[in-house]
mmCIF file of C-alpha atoms in Angstrom:
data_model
loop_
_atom_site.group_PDB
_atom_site.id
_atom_site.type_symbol
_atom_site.label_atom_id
_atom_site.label_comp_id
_atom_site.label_asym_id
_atom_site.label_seq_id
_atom_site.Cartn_x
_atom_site.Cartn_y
_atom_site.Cartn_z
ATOM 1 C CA UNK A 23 165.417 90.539 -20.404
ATOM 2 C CA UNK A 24 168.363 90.485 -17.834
ATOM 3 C CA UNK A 25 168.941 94.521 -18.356
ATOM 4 C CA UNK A 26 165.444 95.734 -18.502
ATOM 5 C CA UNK A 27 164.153 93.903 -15.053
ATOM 6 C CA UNK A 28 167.020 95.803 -12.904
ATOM 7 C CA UNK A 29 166.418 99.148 -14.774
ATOM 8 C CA UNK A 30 162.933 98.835 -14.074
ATOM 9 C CA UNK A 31 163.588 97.726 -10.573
ATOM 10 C CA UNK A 32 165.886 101.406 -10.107
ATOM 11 C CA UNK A 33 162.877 103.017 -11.091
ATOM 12 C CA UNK A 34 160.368 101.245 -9.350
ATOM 13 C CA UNK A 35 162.876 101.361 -5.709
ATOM 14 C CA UNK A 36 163.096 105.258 -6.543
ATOM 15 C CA UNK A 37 159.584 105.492 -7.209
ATOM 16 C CA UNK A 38 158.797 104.047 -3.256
ATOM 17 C CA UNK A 39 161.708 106.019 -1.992
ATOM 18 C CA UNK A 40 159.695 109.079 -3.405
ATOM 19 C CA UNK A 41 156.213 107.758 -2.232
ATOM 20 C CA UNK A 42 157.713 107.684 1.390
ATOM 21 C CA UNK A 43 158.807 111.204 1.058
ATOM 22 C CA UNK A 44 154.946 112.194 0.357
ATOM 23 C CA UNK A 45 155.987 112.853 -2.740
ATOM 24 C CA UNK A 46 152.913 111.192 -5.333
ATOM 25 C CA UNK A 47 154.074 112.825 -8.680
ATOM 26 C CA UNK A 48 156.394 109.625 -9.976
ATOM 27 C CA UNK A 49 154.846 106.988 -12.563
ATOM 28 C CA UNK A 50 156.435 104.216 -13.568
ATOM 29 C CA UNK A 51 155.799 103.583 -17.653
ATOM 30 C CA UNK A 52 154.709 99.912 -17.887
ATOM 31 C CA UNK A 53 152.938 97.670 -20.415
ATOM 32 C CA UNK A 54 149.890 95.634 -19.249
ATOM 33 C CA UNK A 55 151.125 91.972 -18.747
ATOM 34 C CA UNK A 56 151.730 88.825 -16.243
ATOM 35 C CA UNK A 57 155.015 90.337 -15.580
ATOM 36 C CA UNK A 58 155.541 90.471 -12.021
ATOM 37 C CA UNK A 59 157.331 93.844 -12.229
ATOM 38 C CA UNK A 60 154.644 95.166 -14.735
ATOM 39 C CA UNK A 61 151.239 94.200 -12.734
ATOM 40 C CA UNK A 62 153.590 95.714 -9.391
ATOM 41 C CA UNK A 63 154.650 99.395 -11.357
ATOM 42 C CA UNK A 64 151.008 99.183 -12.423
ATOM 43 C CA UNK A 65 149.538 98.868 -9.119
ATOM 44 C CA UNK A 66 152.091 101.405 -7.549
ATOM 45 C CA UNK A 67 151.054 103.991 -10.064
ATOM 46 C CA UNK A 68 147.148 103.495 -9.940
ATOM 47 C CA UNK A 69 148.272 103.888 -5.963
ATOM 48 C CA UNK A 70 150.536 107.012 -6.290
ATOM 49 C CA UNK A 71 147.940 108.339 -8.669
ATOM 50 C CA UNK A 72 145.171 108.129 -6.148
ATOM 51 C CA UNK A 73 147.521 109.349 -3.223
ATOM 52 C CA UNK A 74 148.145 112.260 -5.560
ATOM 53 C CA UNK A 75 144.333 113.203 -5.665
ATOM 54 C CA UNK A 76 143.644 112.686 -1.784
ATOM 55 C CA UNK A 77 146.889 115.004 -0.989
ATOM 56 C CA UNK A 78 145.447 117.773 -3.290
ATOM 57 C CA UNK A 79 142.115 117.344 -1.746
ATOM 58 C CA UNK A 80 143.291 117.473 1.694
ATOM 59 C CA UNK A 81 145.388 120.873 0.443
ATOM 60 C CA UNK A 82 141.678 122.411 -0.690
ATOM 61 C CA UNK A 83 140.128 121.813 2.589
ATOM 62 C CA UNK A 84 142.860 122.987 4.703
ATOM 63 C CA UNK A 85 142.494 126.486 2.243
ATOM 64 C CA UNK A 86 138.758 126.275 3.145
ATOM 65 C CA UNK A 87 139.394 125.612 6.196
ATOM 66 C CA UNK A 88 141.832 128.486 6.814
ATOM 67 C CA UNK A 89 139.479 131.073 4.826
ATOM 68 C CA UNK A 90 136.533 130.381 7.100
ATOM 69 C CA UNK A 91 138.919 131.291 10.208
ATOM 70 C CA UNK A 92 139.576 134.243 8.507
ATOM 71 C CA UNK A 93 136.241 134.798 7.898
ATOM 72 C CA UNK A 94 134.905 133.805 11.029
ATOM 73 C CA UNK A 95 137.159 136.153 12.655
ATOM 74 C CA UNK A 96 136.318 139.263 10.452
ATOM 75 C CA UNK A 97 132.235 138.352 10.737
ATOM 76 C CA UNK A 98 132.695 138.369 15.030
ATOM 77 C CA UNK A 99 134.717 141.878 14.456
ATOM 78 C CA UNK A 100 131.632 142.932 12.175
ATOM 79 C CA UNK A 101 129.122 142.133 14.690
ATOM 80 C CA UNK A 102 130.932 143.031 17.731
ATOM 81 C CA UNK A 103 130.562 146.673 16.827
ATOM 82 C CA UNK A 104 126.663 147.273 16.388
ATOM 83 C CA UNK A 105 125.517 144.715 19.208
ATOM 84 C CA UNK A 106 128.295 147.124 21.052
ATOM 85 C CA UNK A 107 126.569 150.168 19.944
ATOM 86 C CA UNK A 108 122.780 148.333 20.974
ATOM 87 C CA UNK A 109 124.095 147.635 24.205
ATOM 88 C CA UNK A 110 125.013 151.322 25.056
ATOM 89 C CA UNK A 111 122.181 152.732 23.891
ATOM 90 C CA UNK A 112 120.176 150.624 26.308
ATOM 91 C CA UNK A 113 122.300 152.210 28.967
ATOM 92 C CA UNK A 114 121.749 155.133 28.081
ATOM 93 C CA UNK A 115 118.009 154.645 27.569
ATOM 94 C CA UNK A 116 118.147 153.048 30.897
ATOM 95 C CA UNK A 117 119.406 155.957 32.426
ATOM 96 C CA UNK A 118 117.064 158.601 31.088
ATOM 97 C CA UNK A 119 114.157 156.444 32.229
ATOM 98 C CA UNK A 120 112.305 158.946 34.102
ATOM 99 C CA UNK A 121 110.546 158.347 37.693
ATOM 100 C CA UNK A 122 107.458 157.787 35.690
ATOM 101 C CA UNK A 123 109.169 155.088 33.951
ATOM 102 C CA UNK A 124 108.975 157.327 30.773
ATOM 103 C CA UNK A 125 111.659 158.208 28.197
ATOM 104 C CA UNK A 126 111.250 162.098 26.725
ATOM 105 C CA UNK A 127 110.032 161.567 23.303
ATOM 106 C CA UNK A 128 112.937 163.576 21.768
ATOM 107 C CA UNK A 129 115.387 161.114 23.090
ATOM 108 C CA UNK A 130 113.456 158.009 22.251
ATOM 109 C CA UNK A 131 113.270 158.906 18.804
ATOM 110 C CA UNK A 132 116.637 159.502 18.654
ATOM 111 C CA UNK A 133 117.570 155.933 20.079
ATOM 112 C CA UNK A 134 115.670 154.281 18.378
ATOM 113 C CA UNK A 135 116.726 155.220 14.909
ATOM 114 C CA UNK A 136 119.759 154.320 16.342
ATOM 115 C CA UNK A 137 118.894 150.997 16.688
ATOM 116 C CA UNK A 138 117.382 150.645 13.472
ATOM 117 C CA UNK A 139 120.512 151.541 11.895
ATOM 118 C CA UNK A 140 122.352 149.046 14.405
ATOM 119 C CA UNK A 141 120.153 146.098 13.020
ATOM 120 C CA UNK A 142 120.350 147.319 9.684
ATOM 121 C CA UNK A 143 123.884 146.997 9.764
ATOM 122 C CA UNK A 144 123.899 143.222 11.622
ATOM 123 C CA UNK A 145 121.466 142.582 8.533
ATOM 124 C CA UNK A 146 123.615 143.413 5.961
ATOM 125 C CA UNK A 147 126.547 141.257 7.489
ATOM 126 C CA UNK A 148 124.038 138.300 7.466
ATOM 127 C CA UNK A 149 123.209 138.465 4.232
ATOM 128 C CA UNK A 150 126.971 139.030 3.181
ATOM 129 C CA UNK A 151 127.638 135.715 5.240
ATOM 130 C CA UNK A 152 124.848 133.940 3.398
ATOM 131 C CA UNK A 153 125.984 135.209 -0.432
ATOM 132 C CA UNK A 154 130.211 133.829 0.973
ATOM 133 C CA UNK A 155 128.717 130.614 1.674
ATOM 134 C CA UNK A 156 126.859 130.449 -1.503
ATOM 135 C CA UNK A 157 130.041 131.020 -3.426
ATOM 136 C CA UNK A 158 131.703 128.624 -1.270
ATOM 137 C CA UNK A 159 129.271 126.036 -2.093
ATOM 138 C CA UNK A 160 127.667 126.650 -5.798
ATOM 139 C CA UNK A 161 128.961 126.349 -9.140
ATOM 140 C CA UNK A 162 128.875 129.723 -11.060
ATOM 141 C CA UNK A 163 126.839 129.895 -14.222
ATOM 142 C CA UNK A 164 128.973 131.778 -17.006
ATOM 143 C CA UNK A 165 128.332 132.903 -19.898
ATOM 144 C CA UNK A 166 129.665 136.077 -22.066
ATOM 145 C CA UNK A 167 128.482 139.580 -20.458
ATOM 146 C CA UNK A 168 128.835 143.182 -22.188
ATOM 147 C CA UNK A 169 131.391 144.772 -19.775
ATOM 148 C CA UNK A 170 129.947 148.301 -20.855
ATOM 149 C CA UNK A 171 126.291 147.404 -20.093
ATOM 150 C CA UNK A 172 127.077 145.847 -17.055
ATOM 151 C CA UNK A 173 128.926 148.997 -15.953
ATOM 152 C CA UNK A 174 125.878 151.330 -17.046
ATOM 153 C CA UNK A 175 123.489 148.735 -15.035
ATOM 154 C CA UNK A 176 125.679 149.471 -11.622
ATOM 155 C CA UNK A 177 126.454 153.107 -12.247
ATOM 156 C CA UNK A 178 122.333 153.557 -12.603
ATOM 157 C CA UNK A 179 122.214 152.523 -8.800
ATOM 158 C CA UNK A 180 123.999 155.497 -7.403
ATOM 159 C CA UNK A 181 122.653 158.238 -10.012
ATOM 160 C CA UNK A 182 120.513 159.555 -7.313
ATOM 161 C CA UNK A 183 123.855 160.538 -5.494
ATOM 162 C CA UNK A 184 124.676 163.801 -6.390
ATOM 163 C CA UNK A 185 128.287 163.724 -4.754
ATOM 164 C CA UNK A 186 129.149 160.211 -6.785
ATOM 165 C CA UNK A 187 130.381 160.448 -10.246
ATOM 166 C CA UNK A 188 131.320 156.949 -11.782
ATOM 167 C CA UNK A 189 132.896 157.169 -15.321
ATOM 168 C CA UNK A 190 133.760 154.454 -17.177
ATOM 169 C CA UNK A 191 134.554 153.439 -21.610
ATOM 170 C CA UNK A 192 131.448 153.073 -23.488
ATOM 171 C CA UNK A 193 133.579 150.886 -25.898
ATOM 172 C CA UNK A 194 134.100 147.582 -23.809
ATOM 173 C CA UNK A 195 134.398 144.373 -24.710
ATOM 174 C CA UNK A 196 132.989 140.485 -23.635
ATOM 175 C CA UNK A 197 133.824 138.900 -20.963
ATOM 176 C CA UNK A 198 133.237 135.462 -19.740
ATOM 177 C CA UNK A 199 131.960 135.378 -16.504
ATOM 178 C CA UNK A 200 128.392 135.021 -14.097
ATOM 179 C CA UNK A 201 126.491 138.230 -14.663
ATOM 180 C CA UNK A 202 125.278 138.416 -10.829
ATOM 181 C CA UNK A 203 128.809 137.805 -9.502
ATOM 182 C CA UNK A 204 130.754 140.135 -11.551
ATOM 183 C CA UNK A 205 128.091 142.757 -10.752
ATOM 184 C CA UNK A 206 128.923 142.466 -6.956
ATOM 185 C CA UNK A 207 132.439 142.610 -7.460
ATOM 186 C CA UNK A 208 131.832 146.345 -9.296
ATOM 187 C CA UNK A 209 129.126 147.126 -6.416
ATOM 188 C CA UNK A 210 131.251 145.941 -3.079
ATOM 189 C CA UNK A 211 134.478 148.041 -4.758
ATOM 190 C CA UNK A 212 132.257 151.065 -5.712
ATOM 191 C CA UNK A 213 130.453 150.734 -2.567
ATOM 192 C CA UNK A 214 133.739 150.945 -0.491
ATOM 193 C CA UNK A 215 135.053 153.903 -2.492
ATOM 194 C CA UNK A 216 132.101 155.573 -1.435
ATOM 195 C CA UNK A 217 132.279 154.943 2.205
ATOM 196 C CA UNK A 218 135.355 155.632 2.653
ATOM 197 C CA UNK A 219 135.430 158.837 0.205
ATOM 198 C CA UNK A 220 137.233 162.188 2.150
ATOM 199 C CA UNK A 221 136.281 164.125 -0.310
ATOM 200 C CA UNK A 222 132.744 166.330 -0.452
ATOM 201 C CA UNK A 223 132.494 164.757 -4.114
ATOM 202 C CA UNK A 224 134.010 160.853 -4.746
ATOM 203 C CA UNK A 225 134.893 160.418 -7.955
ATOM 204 C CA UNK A 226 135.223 156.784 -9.243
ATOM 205 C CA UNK A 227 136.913 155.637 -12.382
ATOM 206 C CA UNK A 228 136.375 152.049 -13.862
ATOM 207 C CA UNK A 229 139.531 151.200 -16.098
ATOM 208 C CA UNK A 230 139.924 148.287 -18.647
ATOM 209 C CA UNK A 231 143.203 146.808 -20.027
ATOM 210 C CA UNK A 232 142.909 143.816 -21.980
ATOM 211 C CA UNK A 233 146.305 141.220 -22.328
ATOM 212 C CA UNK A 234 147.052 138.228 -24.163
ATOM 213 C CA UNK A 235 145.443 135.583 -21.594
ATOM 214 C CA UNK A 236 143.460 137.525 -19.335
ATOM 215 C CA UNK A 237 140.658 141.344 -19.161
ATOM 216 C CA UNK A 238 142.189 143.610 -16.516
ATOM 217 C CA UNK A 239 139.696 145.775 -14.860
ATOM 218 C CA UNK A 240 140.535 148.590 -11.830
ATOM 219 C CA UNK A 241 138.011 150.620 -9.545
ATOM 220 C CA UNK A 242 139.733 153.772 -9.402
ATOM 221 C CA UNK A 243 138.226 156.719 -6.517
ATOM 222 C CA UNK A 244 140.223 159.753 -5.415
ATOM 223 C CA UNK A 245 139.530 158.733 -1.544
ATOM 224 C CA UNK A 246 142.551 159.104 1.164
ATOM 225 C CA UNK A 247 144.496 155.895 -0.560
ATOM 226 C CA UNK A 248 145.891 153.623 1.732
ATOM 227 C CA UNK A 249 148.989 153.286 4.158
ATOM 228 C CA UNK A 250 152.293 150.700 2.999
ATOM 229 C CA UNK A 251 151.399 148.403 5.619
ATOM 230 C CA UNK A 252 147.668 148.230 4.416
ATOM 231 C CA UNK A 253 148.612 147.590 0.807
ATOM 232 C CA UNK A 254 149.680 144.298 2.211
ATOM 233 C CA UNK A 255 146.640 143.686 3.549
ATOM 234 C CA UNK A 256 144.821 142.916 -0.001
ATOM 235 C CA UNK A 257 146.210 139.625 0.000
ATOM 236 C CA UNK A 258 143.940 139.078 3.429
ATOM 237 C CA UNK A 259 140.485 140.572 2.034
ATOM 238 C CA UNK A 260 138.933 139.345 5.603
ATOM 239 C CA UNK A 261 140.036 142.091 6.934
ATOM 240 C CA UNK A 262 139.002 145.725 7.382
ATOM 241 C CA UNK A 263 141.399 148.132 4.418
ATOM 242 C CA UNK A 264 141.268 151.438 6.659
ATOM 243 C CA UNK A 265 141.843 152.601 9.938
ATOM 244 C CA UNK A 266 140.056 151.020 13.329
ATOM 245 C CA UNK A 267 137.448 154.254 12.871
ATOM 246 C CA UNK A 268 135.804 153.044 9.982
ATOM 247 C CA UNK A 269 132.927 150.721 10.201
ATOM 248 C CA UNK A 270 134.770 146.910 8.855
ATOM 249 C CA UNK A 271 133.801 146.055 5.569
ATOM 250 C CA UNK A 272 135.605 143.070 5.604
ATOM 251 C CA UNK A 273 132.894 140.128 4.540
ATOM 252 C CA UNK A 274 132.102 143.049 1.041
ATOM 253 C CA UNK A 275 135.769 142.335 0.305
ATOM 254 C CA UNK A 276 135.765 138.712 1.326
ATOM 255 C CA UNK A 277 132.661 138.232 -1.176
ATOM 256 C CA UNK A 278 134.774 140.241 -3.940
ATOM 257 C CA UNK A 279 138.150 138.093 -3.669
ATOM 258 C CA UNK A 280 135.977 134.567 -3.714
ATOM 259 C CA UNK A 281 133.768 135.795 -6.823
ATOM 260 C CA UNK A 282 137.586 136.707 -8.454
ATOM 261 C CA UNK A 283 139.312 134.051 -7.371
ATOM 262 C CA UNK A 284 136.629 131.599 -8.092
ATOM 263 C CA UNK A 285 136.603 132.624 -11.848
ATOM 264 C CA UNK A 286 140.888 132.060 -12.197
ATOM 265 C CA UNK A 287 141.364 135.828 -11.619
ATOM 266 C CA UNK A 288 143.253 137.581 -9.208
ATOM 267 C CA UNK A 289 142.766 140.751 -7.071
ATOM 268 C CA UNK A 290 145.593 143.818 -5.765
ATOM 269 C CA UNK A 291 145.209 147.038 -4.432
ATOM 270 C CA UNK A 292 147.420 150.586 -5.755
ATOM 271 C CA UNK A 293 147.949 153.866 -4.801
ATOM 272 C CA UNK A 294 147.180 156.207 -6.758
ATOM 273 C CA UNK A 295 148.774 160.057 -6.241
ATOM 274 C CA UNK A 296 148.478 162.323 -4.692
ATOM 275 C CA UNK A 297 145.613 160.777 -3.050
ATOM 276 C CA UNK A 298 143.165 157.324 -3.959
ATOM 277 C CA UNK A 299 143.085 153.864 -4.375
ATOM 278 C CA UNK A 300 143.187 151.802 -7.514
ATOM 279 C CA UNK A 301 141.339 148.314 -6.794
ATOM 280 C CA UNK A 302 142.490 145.929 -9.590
ATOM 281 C CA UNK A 303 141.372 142.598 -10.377
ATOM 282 C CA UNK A 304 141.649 139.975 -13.333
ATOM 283 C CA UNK A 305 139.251 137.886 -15.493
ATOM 284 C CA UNK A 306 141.201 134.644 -17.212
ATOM 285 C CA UNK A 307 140.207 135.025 -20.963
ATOM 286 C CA UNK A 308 138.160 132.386 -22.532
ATOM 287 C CA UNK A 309 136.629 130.736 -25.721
ATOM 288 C CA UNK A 310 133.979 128.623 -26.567
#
């Protein structure tokens, strides 16, 4: 009795030592008794245990927290560029205003398709912002999904594109994952090949490699590939891949990395030679 009270006192001194340090991972084994020293390592590791859970916690919103920054930042670069466009067309319009207070009809039709395609765009960022805060907020139904259909299903989209070819396996296997979300991860990628494409005719490749715990699928295009400092960039998806000239597409790839990274995958960016990009991202195997 004499040698197992200080023993269990070392431990239970080193356990508070460690508490004070922030660190919450030390327990303490103890039997349920009247024991002074039991009922106090008992107590100390139902506390340690719960400080444990509120320190992880406080680690998920400060992620959260730090991704909408991010986010926030790329949606006000988004905008910023068609409400810039809108606002110079006006002065523009303004100035062709005749003394009549008229606008010559082949100008007017000009500007305003202009605008259209200004609001268009704003649209599109709103409803990007609206389908990131959905995946912030809901729970993804999964379920196993043909990888080949799913790739015919997107490729269909841009058939009536005669400069798009999009080749993919026939052959491919099950994966476990939310049908809807896995299709916008294929149709951002795809959809960012294609607007960025050089080339008079993009050419987009979908590769599969499969490993021991995870599917390993790449969006390959043959576009102008991407500079060393912007390869870096991948692990920031909030902001825009290519140079200030191109229109941002920075929510598309912010909506791509929190589909993967919501399912356990993860998502990187190759060259490809001479010229291209190779968009690769992971989904965690699983079985039921």
């Amino acid at each position: 009795m004499n040698q197992t009270i200080p023993n269990k006192t070392d431990t239970l001194i080193e356990m508070i030592a460690a508490m004070a340090r922030l660190d919450f991972s030390q327990r303490v084994k103890t039997e349920l008794s009247d024991d002074p020293m039991d009922v106090l390592a008992y107590g100390l590791n139902m506390l340690s245990e719960e400080l444990e859970h509120k320190v992880d916690e406080k680690k998920r919103l400060e992620e959260i927290n730090e991704n909408l920054d991010r986010f926030s930042f790329t949606v006000a670069h988004d905008l910023k560029s068609p409400i810039l466009a809108s606002n110079g067309l006006i002065d523009f319009m303004q100035d062709e205003v005749n003394e009549n207070g008229h606008i010559p009809s082949d100008s007017l039709k000009e500007y305003l398709g202009i605008l259209k395609d200004a609001n268009t765009q704003i649209s599109k960022l709103i409803n990007g912002i609206l389908q990131y805060s959905r995946l912030e907020n809901d729970r993804m139904e999964m379920s196993f999904i043909s990888l080949s259909d799913l790739c015919w299903e997107v490729s269909k989209s841009y058939q009536s594109n005669d400069s798009v070819s999009i080749e993919y396996a026939h052959d491919l296997p099950k994966v476990f994952h939310n049908e809807t979300a896995l299709s916008q991860v294929f149709r951002n990628l795809i959809t960012n090949s294609i607007k960025y494409s050089d080339k008079e005719f993009c050419k987009i490749q979908i590769e599969y490699r499969e490993f021991d715990s995870h599917h390993q699928i790449a969006v390959i295009d043959n576009g102008p590939g991407l500079k060393d400092n912007e390869k870096k960039i991948i692990s920031n998806l909030f902001e825009n891949l290519r140079n200030a000239s191109y229109e941002s597409t920075g929510v598309g790839l912010a909506i791509v990395e929190k589909i993967v990274s919501k399912s356990g995958g993860r998502i990187w960016v190759e060259d490809i030679e001479p010229t291209g990009a190779k968009f690769v991202f992971t989904i965690p195997k699983t079985t039921i």
